[in-house]
């Protein structure tokens, strides 16, 4: 069924504008009857942040911003779904066009700017499917015109606690002016103090509500020192490394499109984001688990993220170029790698290359 979906949908997607193609994909997913897959091989199971993930491959934030299709995504074989970014009030985002495909580079540039339906609509959708289980996290952000951005994050944690498996505090989107400044030490310390206090408050009634911090791959190593220091001191539950990059590697072939403003994702982000993951891993020293995101488009890329320090991975752009069958392919390649290494569990491989990676030349 997934193979058929990919064969029918992908030629059509090439004709449509990237944003229309995405909207169509989400609608088609909502309508396509997908039978549940057999359970994942136990070798793929991961325990992190107090949650049991059936497999380590998640769909990254941005694909299902409004929680329209978390269950179809879980039925496709994702081990977890991250809805959002959601802001308290609905937002239209930036003017179109604001999403660009760099086909020759297998990359995407977006400057969507947190377009989303707002907390009440998304909450209604998540509440209606809450009994179905599965790991569905909520990625939270601040409204563009918010007077107190920290209050937006706190509010969203309070609102979504009953229906969210975990929260991602997104301070790393390049498309909301000033948002990335929340990664600066004083601002981050203040934000995380408030967010973690909200987490501890809601968990008394709603149960476990782990909070993960999602960072930009564009931080300098000195800035990363500070970010990890604050995250550890404030006892977040994990970090996601990372969001899209505002850099443009010189290797990009679609130079004209590369000039579009926004965050770059997909294959050209792989080396930078994996290096930043390894740099984060050596600084975190096991204090909490990491999620690796950026350019995952094969089992080998997912395995490289794990060896750089991720216990879970997420992807988005890879789906655009490789189709929905990519999830099953990555899982099967991870199992093969596990058997070849005679490892019992993926956790045996987490971070095994991190130190060596940090000694390599800095990626372009
Ligand atoms: C079209 C698009 C929209 C995105 N929207 C969000 C978002 O709302 N919140 C967020 O934290 N990340 C967002 N991201 C970033 C992804 O979650 C991910 O961190 C990034 O794309 C790198 O992964 P990839 O190379 O597998 O796409 C978006 C990415 C794309 C391509």
Coordinates of N, CA, C and O in Angstrom, one line a residue, residues 65-243:
X65 N 2.1 19.9 11.3 CA 2.1 21.0 12.2 C 0.9 21.1 13.1 O 0.9 21.6 14.2
X66 N -0.3 20.6 12.5 CA -1.5 20.8 13.2 C -2.1 19.5 13.8 O -3.3 19.4 14.0
X67 N -1.3 18.5 13.9 CA -1.7 17.2 14.4 C -2.9 16.7 13.6 O -3.9 16.1 14.2
X68 N -2.9 16.8 12.3 CA -4.0 16.3 11.4 C -3.8 14.8 11.2 O -4.8 14.1 11.0
X69 N -2.6 14.2 11.2 CA -2.4 12.8 10.8 C -1.4 12.1 11.7 O -0.7 11.2 11.2
X70 N -1.5 12.2 13.0 CA -0.5 11.5 13.8 C -0.7 9.9 13.7 O 0.3 9.2 13.6
X71 N -2.0 9.5 13.6 CA -2.2 8.1 13.6 C -1.8 7.4 12.3 O -1.2 6.4 12.3
X72 N -2.2 8.1 11.1 CA -1.6 7.5 9.9 C -0.1 7.4 9.9 O 0.5 6.5 9.4
X73 N 0.6 8.4 10.5 CA 2.0 8.4 10.5 C 2.5 7.3 11.4 O 3.5 6.6 11.0
X74 N 1.9 7.0 12.5 CA 2.3 5.9 13.3 C 2.0 4.6 12.6 O 2.8 3.7 12.6
X75 N 0.9 4.5 11.8 CA 0.6 3.3 11.1 C 1.6 3.1 9.9 O 1.8 2.0 9.5
X76 N 2.2 4.1 9.4 CA 3.3 4.0 8.4 C 4.5 3.4 9.0 O 5.4 3.0 8.2
X77 N 4.6 3.3 10.3 CA 5.8 2.6 10.9 C 6.7 3.6 11.7 O 7.7 3.1 12.2
X78 N 6.4 4.8 11.7 CA 7.2 5.7 12.6 C 7.1 5.3 14.0 O 6.0 4.9 14.5
X79 N 8.2 5.4 14.8 CA 8.2 5.0 16.2 C 7.6 6.1 17.0 O 7.1 5.9 18.2
X80 N 7.5 7.3 16.5 CA 6.9 8.4 17.2 C 6.7 9.6 16.3 O 7.3 9.7 15.2
X81 N 5.8 10.4 16.7 CA 5.4 11.6 15.8 C 5.5 12.8 16.6 O 5.1 12.9 17.8
X82 N 6.1 13.9 16.0 CA 6.2 15.2 16.7 C 5.3 16.2 16.0 O 5.6 16.6 14.8
X83 N 4.2 16.5 16.6 CA 3.3 17.5 16.0 C 3.8 18.9 16.3 O 4.6 19.1 17.2
X84 N 3.4 19.9 15.5 CA 3.8 21.3 15.7 C 4.8 21.7 14.7 O 5.1 21.0 13.7
X85 N 5.4 22.9 14.8 CA 5.3 23.7 16.0 C 3.9 24.4 16.1 O 3.4 24.9 15.2
X86 N 3.4 24.3 17.4 CA 2.1 24.9 17.7 C 2.4 26.2 18.5 O 3.3 26.2 19.4
X87 N 1.6 27.3 18.2 CA 1.7 28.5 19.0 C 0.4 28.7 19.7 O -0.6 28.1 19.3
X88 N 0.3 29.5 20.8 CA -1.0 29.7 21.5 C -2.1 30.1 20.5 O -3.1 29.5 20.4
X89 N -1.8 31.2 19.7 CA -2.8 31.7 18.8 C -2.5 31.2 17.4 O -1.3 31.1 17.1
X90 N -3.5 31.0 16.5 CA -3.3 30.6 15.2 C -2.4 31.7 14.5 O -2.6 32.9 14.8
X91 N -1.6 31.3 13.5 CA -0.8 32.2 12.7 C -0.8 31.8 11.3 O -0.8 30.6 10.9
X92 N -0.8 32.9 10.4 CA -0.8 32.6 9.0 C 0.6 32.3 8.5 O 0.8 31.6 7.4
X93 N 1.7 32.7 9.2 CA 3.0 32.5 8.7 C 3.4 33.6 7.7 O 2.7 34.6 7.4
X94 N 4.5 33.4 7.0 CA 5.1 34.3 6.0 C 4.3 34.2 4.7 O 3.7 33.2 4.4
X95 N 4.4 35.3 3.9 CA 3.8 35.2 2.6 C 4.4 34.1 1.7 O 5.6 33.8 1.8
X96 N 3.5 33.5 0.8 CA 4.0 32.5 -0.2 C 4.7 33.2 -1.4 O 4.3 34.4 -1.7
X97 N 5.6 32.6 -2.1 CA 6.1 31.2 -1.8 C 7.1 31.3 -0.6 O 7.8 32.3 -0.4
X98 N 7.1 30.2 0.1 CA 7.9 30.2 1.4 C 8.5 28.8 1.6 O 9.0 28.5 2.7
X99 N 8.3 27.9 0.6 CA 8.8 26.5 0.7 C 9.4 26.2 -0.7 O 8.7 26.4 -1.7
X100 N 10.7 25.8 -0.7 CA 11.4 25.5 -2.0 C 12.1 24.2 -1.9 O 12.7 23.8 -0.9
X101 N 12.0 23.5 -3.1 CA 12.7 22.2 -3.2 C 13.9 22.4 -4.0 O 13.9 23.0 -5.1
X102 N 15.1 21.9 -3.5 CA 16.3 21.9 -4.3 C 16.5 20.5 -4.7 O 17.2 19.7 -4.1
X103 N 15.9 20.1 -5.9 CA 15.9 18.7 -6.3 C 17.3 18.1 -6.4 O 17.5 17.0 -5.9
X104 N 18.1 18.9 -7.1 CA 19.5 18.3 -7.4 C 20.3 18.1 -6.1 O 21.2 17.3 -6.1
X105 N 19.9 18.8 -5.0 CA 20.6 18.6 -3.8 C 19.9 17.8 -2.8 O 20.4 17.5 -1.7
X106 N 18.7 17.3 -3.1 CA 17.8 16.6 -2.2 C 17.7 17.4 -0.9 O 17.9 17.0 0.2
X107 N 17.4 18.7 -1.1 CA 17.3 19.6 0.0 C 16.0 20.5 -0.1 O 15.4 20.5 -1.1
X108 N 15.6 21.1 1.1 CA 14.5 21.9 1.1 C 14.9 23.2 1.8 O 15.7 23.2 2.7
X109 N 14.3 24.4 1.4 CA 14.5 25.6 2.1 C 13.1 26.0 2.5 O 12.2 26.0 1.6
X110 N 12.9 26.3 3.8 CA 11.5 26.8 4.2 C 11.7 28.1 5.0 O 12.6 28.2 5.8
X111 N 10.7 29.0 4.8 CA 10.6 30.2 5.7 C 9.1 30.3 6.1 O 8.5 31.4 5.9
X112 N 8.5 29.2 6.5 CA 7.1 29.2 6.7 C 6.7 30.2 7.8 O 5.7 30.9 7.7
X113 N 7.5 30.2 8.9 CA 7.2 31.1 10.0 C 6.1 30.7 10.9 O 5.2 31.5 11.3
X114 N 6.1 29.4 11.3 CA 5.1 28.9 12.3 C 3.7 29.2 11.9 O 2.8 29.6 12.7
X115 N 3.4 28.9 10.6 CA 1.9 28.8 10.3 C 1.3 27.6 11.0 O 1.8 26.5 10.9
X116 N 0.3 27.9 11.7 CA -0.4 26.8 12.4 C -1.8 27.2 12.9 O -2.1 28.4 12.9
X117 N -2.6 26.2 13.2 CA -4.0 26.4 13.6 C -4.2 26.9 15.0 O -5.3 27.2 15.4
X118 N -3.1 27.0 15.8 CA -3.3 27.5 17.2 C -3.6 26.4 18.2 O -4.1 25.3 17.8
X119 N -3.5 26.7 19.5 CA -3.6 25.6 20.5 C -4.9 24.9 20.6 O -5.0 23.7 20.8
X120 N -6.0 25.7 20.5 CA -7.3 25.1 20.7 C -7.7 24.1 19.7 O -8.2 23.0 20.0
X121 N -7.4 24.4 18.4 CA -7.7 23.4 17.3 C -6.9 22.2 17.4 O -7.3 21.0 17.4
X122 N -5.6 22.4 17.7 CA -4.7 21.2 17.8 C -5.0 20.4 19.0 O -5.0 19.1 19.0
X123 N -5.3 21.1 20.1 CA -5.7 20.3 21.3 C -6.9 19.4 21.1 O -6.9 18.3 21.5
X124 N -7.9 20.0 20.4 CA -9.1 19.2 20.1 C -8.7 17.9 19.3 O -9.2 16.8 19.6
X125 N -7.9 18.1 18.3 CA -7.5 16.9 17.5 C -6.7 15.9 18.4 O -7.0 14.7 18.3
X126 N -5.8 16.3 19.2 CA -5.0 15.4 20.0 C -5.9 14.7 21.1 O -5.7 13.5 21.4
X127 N -6.8 15.5 21.6 CA -7.7 14.9 22.6 C -8.6 13.8 22.0 O -8.8 12.8 22.6
X128 N -9.0 14.0 20.8 CA -9.9 13.0 20.1 C -9.2 11.7 19.8 O -9.8 10.7 19.7
X129 N -7.8 11.7 19.7 CA -7.1 10.5 19.4 C -6.3 10.0 20.6 O -5.6 9.0 20.5
X130 N -6.4 10.6 21.8 CA -5.5 10.3 22.9 C -5.7 8.9 23.4 O -4.7 8.2 23.7
X131 N -6.9 8.3 23.2 CA -7.1 6.9 23.7 C -6.3 5.9 22.8 O -6.2 4.7 23.2
X132 N -5.9 6.3 21.6 CA -5.3 5.4 20.7 C -3.8 5.0 21.1 O -3.2 4.1 20.5
X133 N -3.2 5.8 22.0 CA -1.8 5.5 22.3 C -0.8 5.9 21.3 O -1.1 6.7 20.4
X134 N 0.4 5.3 21.3 CA 1.5 5.7 20.4 C 2.1 7.0 21.0 O 1.5 7.7 21.8
X135 N 3.4 7.2 20.6 CA 4.1 8.3 21.2 C 3.9 9.5 20.3 O 4.4 9.5 19.1
X136 N 3.2 10.5 20.8 CA 2.9 11.8 20.0 C 3.4 12.9 20.9 O 2.8 13.2 21.9
X137 N 4.5 13.5 20.4 CA 5.0 14.7 21.2 C 4.4 16.0 20.6 O 3.9 16.0 19.4
X138 N 4.5 17.1 21.3 CA 4.1 18.4 20.8 C 5.2 19.3 20.9 O 5.8 19.6 21.9
X139 N 5.5 19.9 19.7 CA 6.6 20.9 19.6 C 6.0 22.3 19.8 O 5.0 22.6 19.1
X140 N 6.5 23.0 20.8 CA 5.8 24.3 21.1 C 6.7 25.5 20.8 O 7.9 25.4 20.9
X141 N 6.0 26.6 20.4 CA 6.8 27.8 20.1 C 6.0 29.0 20.5 O 4.8 28.9 20.9
X142 N 6.6 30.2 20.3 CA 5.9 31.5 20.7 C 5.3 32.1 19.4 O 5.9 32.0 18.3
X143 N 4.2 32.8 19.7 CA 3.6 33.6 18.6 C 4.6 34.7 18.2 O 5.4 35.3 19.1
X144 N 4.6 35.1 16.9 CA 5.6 36.1 16.4 C 5.4 37.4 17.2 O 6.4 38.1 17.5
X145 N 4.2 37.8 17.5 CA 4.0 39.1 18.1 C 3.8 39.0 19.6 O 3.3 39.9 20.3
X146 N 4.3 37.9 20.2 CA 4.1 37.8 21.7 C 4.9 38.8 22.5 O 6.1 39.0 22.2
X147 N 4.3 39.3 23.5 CA 5.0 40.2 24.4 C 5.9 39.5 25.4 O 6.9 40.0 25.8
X148 N 5.5 38.3 25.8 CA 6.3 37.5 26.7 C 6.4 36.0 26.1 O 5.5 35.2 26.3
X149 N 7.5 35.8 25.4 CA 7.6 34.5 24.7 C 7.6 33.3 25.7 O 7.0 32.3 25.4
X150 N 8.3 33.5 26.8 CA 8.4 32.5 27.8 C 7.0 32.0 28.2 O 6.7 30.8 28.4
X151 N 6.1 33.0 28.4 CA 4.8 32.7 28.8 C 4.0 31.8 27.8 O 3.2 30.9 28.2
X152 N 4.3 32.0 26.5 CA 3.7 31.1 25.5 C 4.1 29.7 25.7 O 3.3 28.8 25.6
X153 N 5.4 29.4 25.9 CA 5.8 28.0 26.1 C 5.2 27.4 27.3 O 4.7 26.3 27.3
X154 N 5.2 28.2 28.4 CA 4.6 27.7 29.7 C 3.2 27.3 29.5 O 2.7 26.2 29.9
X155 N 2.4 28.2 28.9 CA 1.0 28.0 28.6 C 0.7 26.7 27.8 O -0.1 26.0 28.1
X156 N 1.5 26.6 26.8 CA 1.3 25.4 25.9 C 1.6 24.1 26.6 O 0.9 23.1 26.4
X157 N 2.6 24.1 27.5 CA 2.9 22.9 28.3 C 1.7 22.6 29.2 O 1.3 21.5 29.3
X158 N 1.2 23.6 29.8 CA 0.0 23.4 30.7 C -1.2 22.9 29.9 O -1.9 22.0 30.3
X159 N -1.4 23.5 28.7 CA -2.6 23.1 27.9 C -2.5 21.7 27.4 O -3.5 21.0 27.4
X160 N -1.3 21.4 26.9 CA -1.2 20.1 26.1 C -0.8 18.9 27.0 O -0.7 17.8 26.6
X161 N -0.5 19.2 28.3 CA 0.1 18.1 29.2 C -0.8 16.8 29.1 O -0.3 15.7 29.1
X162 N -2.1 16.9 29.2 CA -2.9 15.7 29.2 C -2.8 14.8 27.9 O -3.2 13.6 27.9
X163 N -2.4 15.4 26.8 CA -2.4 14.7 25.5 C -1.0 14.5 24.9 O -0.9 13.8 23.8
X164 N 0.0 15.1 25.4 CA 1.3 15.1 24.8 C 2.2 14.0 25.5 O 2.3 14.0 26.7
X165 N 2.9 13.2 24.7 CA 3.8 12.2 25.3 C 5.0 12.9 25.8 O 5.7 12.5 26.7
X166 N 5.4 14.0 25.0 CA 6.6 14.8 25.5 C 6.4 16.1 24.8 O 5.6 16.3 23.9
X167 N 7.3 17.1 25.2 CA 7.3 18.4 24.7 C 8.6 18.7 24.1 O 9.7 18.3 24.6
X168 N 8.6 19.4 23.0 CA 9.9 20.0 22.4 C 9.8 21.5 22.5 O 8.8 22.1 22.0
X169 N 10.7 22.1 23.2 CA 10.8 23.6 23.3 C 11.7 24.0 22.1 O 12.9 23.8 22.1
X170 N 11.0 24.6 21.1 CA 11.6 25.0 19.9 C 12.1 26.5 20.0 O 11.3 27.4 19.9
X171 N 13.4 26.6 20.2 CA 14.0 28.0 20.2 C 14.9 28.2 19.0 O 15.8 29.0 19.0
X172 N 14.7 27.3 18.0 CA 15.7 27.3 16.9 C 15.2 27.5 15.5 O 15.9 27.3 14.6
X173 N 13.9 27.8 15.4 CA 13.4 28.1 14.0 C 14.1 29.4 13.6 O 14.0 30.4 14.3
X174 N 14.6 29.5 12.3 CA 15.2 30.7 11.9 C 14.1 31.7 11.3 O 14.5 32.8 10.9
X175 N 12.9 31.3 11.3 CA 11.9 32.0 10.6 C 11.0 32.9 11.4 O 10.0 33.5 10.9
X176 N 11.2 32.9 12.7 CA 10.5 33.9 13.6 C 11.6 34.8 14.1 O 12.5 34.4 14.9
X177 N 11.5 36.1 13.7 CA 12.6 37.0 14.1 C 12.9 37.0 15.6 O 11.9 37.1 16.4
X178 N 14.1 36.9 16.0 CA 14.5 36.9 17.4 C 14.3 35.6 18.2 O 14.8 35.5 19.3
X179 N 13.7 34.6 17.6 CA 13.4 33.4 18.4 C 14.8 32.7 18.8 O 14.9 32.2 19.9
X180 N 15.7 32.7 17.8 CA 17.0 32.0 18.2 C 17.7 32.7 19.3 O 18.6 32.1 19.9
X181 N 17.4 34.0 19.6 CA 18.1 34.6 20.7 C 17.8 34.0 22.0 O 18.5 34.2 23.0
X182 N 16.7 33.2 22.0 CA 16.3 32.5 23.3 C 17.4 31.4 23.6 O 17.3 30.8 24.7
X183 N 18.3 31.2 22.7 CA 19.4 30.2 23.0 C 20.6 30.9 23.7 O 21.5 30.2 24.2
X184 N 20.5 32.2 23.9 CA 21.6 32.9 24.6 C 21.5 32.6 26.1 O 20.3 32.5 26.6
X185 N 22.6 32.5 26.8 CA 22.6 31.9 28.2 C 21.5 32.4 29.1 O 20.8 31.7 29.7
X186 N 21.5 33.8 29.3 CA 20.6 34.3 30.3 C 19.1 34.1 29.9 O 18.3 33.7 30.7
X187 N 18.8 34.3 28.6 CA 17.5 34.1 28.1 C 17.1 32.7 28.2 O 15.9 32.3 28.6
X188 N 18.0 31.8 27.9 CA 17.7 30.3 27.9 C 17.5 29.9 29.4 O 16.6 29.1 29.7
X189 N 18.3 30.4 30.3 CA 18.2 30.0 31.7 C 16.8 30.4 32.2 O 16.2 29.6 32.9
X190 N 16.4 31.6 31.9 CA 15.1 32.1 32.3 C 14.0 31.2 31.7 O 13.1 30.8 32.4
X191 N 14.1 31.0 30.4 CA 13.1 30.2 29.7 C 13.0 28.8 30.3 O 11.9 28.3 30.7
X192 N 14.1 28.1 30.5 CA 14.1 26.7 30.9 C 13.7 26.6 32.4 O 13.0 25.7 32.8
X193 N 14.0 27.6 33.2 CA 13.5 27.6 34.6 C 12.0 27.6 34.6 O 11.4 26.8 35.3
X194 N 11.4 28.4 33.7 CA 9.9 28.5 33.7 C 9.3 27.3 33.1 O 8.3 26.8 33.6
X195 N 9.9 26.8 32.1 CA 9.4 25.6 31.4 C 9.5 24.4 32.3 O 8.5 23.6 32.3
X196 N 10.6 24.2 32.9 CA 10.8 23.0 33.8 C 9.9 23.1 35.0 O 9.3 22.1 35.4
X197 N 9.7 24.3 35.5 CA 8.7 24.5 36.6 C 7.3 24.1 36.1 O 6.6 23.4 36.9
X198 N 7.0 24.5 34.9 CA 5.6 24.1 34.4 C 5.6 22.6 34.2 O 4.5 21.9 34.6
X199 N 6.6 22.0 33.7 CA 6.7 20.5 33.6 C 6.4 19.8 34.9 O 5.6 18.9 35.0
X200 N 7.1 20.3 35.9 CA 7.0 19.6 37.2 C 5.6 19.8 37.8 O 5.1 18.9 38.5
X201 N 5.0 21.0 37.6 CA 3.6 21.3 38.0 C 2.6 20.3 37.3 O 1.9 19.7 38.0
X202 N 2.7 20.3 36.0 CA 1.7 19.5 35.3 C 1.9 18.0 35.5 O 0.9 17.2 35.5
X203 N 3.1 17.6 35.7 CA 3.3 16.1 35.8 C 2.6 15.6 37.1 O 2.4 14.4 37.2
X204 N 2.3 16.4 38.1 CA 1.6 15.9 39.3 C 0.2 15.4 38.9 O -0.2 14.4 39.5
X205 N -0.4 16.0 37.9 CA -1.8 15.5 37.5 C -1.7 14.7 36.2 O -2.4 13.7 36.1
X206 N -1.0 15.2 35.2 CA -1.0 14.6 33.9 C 0.0 13.5 33.8 O 0.0 12.8 32.8
X207 N 0.9 13.3 34.8 CA 1.9 12.2 34.6 C 3.1 12.8 33.9 O 3.2 14.0 33.6
X208 N 4.0 11.9 33.5 CA 5.2 12.2 32.9 C 5.1 13.2 31.7 O 4.3 12.9 30.8
X209 N 5.8 14.3 31.7 CA 5.7 15.2 30.5 C 7.1 15.7 30.2 O 7.5 16.8 30.5
X210 N 8.0 14.8 29.7 CA 9.4 15.2 29.4 C 9.5 16.4 28.5 O 8.7 16.5 27.6
X211 N 10.5 17.2 28.8 CA 10.7 18.4 28.0 C 12.1 18.3 27.3 O 13.1 18.1 27.9
X212 N 12.1 18.4 26.0 CA 13.3 18.4 25.2 C 13.6 19.7 24.6 O 12.6 20.4 24.2
X213 N 14.8 20.1 24.5 CA 15.2 21.4 23.9 C 15.7 21.2 22.5 O 16.7 20.4 22.3
X214 N 15.1 21.9 21.5 CA 15.6 21.7 20.1 C 16.4 22.9 19.7 O 16.0 24.1 19.8
X215 N 17.7 22.6 19.3 CA 18.6 23.7 19.1 C 19.0 23.8 17.6 O 18.7 22.9 16.8
X216 N 19.6 25.0 17.3 CA 20.0 25.2 15.9 C 21.4 24.5 15.6 O 22.2 24.5 16.5
X217 N 21.6 24.1 14.4 CA 22.9 23.5 14.1 C 23.9 24.6 13.9 O 25.1 24.3 13.6
X218 N 23.5 25.9 14.0 CA 24.4 27.0 13.6 C 25.1 27.6 14.8 O 25.8 28.6 14.7
X219 N 24.9 27.0 16.0 CA 25.6 27.6 17.2 C 27.1 27.4 17.0 O 27.5 26.4 16.5
X220 N 27.8 28.3 17.6 CA 29.3 28.1 17.7 C 29.5 27.1 18.8 O 28.6 26.9 19.6
X221 N 30.7 26.5 18.9 CA 31.0 25.6 19.9 C 31.0 26.2 21.3 O 30.6 25.6 22.3
X222 N 31.4 27.5 21.4 CA 31.3 28.2 22.6 C 29.9 28.4 23.0 O 29.5 28.3 24.2
X223 N 29.0 28.7 22.1 CA 27.6 28.9 22.4 C 27.0 27.5 22.8 O 26.2 27.4 23.7
X224 N 27.5 26.4 22.2 CA 27.0 25.1 22.5 C 27.4 24.8 24.0 O 26.6 24.2 24.7
X225 N 28.6 25.1 24.3 CA 29.0 24.9 25.7 C 28.0 25.5 26.7 O 27.6 24.9 27.7
X226 N 27.6 26.8 26.4 CA 26.6 27.5 27.3 C 25.3 26.8 27.3 O 24.6 26.6 28.3
X227 N 24.8 26.5 26.1 CA 23.5 25.9 25.9 C 23.4 24.6 26.7 O 22.4 24.3 27.5
X228 N 24.4 23.7 26.5 CA 24.4 22.4 27.2 C 24.5 22.6 28.7 O 23.8 22.0 29.5
X229 N 25.3 23.6 29.1 CA 25.5 23.9 30.6 C 24.2 24.3 31.2 O 23.8 23.8 32.3
X230 N 23.4 25.2 30.5 CA 22.1 25.6 31.0 C 21.1 24.5 31.0 O 20.4 24.2 32.0
X231 N 21.1 23.7 29.9 CA 20.2 22.6 29.8 C 20.4 21.6 30.9 O 19.5 21.0 31.5
X232 N 21.7 21.3 31.2 CA 22.0 20.3 32.3 C 21.6 20.9 33.7 O 21.0 20.2 34.5
X233 N 22.0 22.2 33.9 CA 21.7 22.8 35.2 C 20.2 22.8 35.4 O 19.7 22.6 36.6
X234 N 19.4 23.1 34.4 CA 18.0 23.2 34.5 C 17.3 21.9 34.4 O 16.0 21.8 34.5
X235 N 18.0 20.8 34.2 CA 17.5 19.5 34.1 C 16.4 19.2 33.1 O 15.3 18.7 33.5
X236 N 16.7 19.7 31.9 CA 15.7 19.2 30.8 C 15.9 17.7 30.7 O 16.8 17.1 31.2
X237 N 14.9 17.1 30.0 CA 14.9 15.7 29.8 C 15.7 15.2 28.6 O 16.0 14.0 28.5
X238 N 16.0 16.1 27.7 CA 16.8 15.7 26.5 C 16.9 16.9 25.6 O 16.4 18.0 25.8
X239 N 17.7 16.6 24.5 CA 17.9 17.7 23.5 C 17.7 17.1 22.1 O 18.0 15.9 21.9
X240 N 17.2 17.9 21.2 CA 17.1 17.6 19.8 C 18.1 18.4 19.0 O 18.0 19.6 19.0
X241 N 18.9 17.7 18.2 CA 20.0 18.4 17.5 C 19.8 18.0 16.0 O 20.1 16.8 15.7
X242 N 19.3 18.8 15.1 CA 18.8 20.1 15.4 C 17.8 20.5 14.4 O 17.3 19.7 13.6
X243 N 17.6 21.8 14.3 CA 16.7 22.4 13.4 C 17.4 22.6 12.0 O 18.5 22.2 11.8

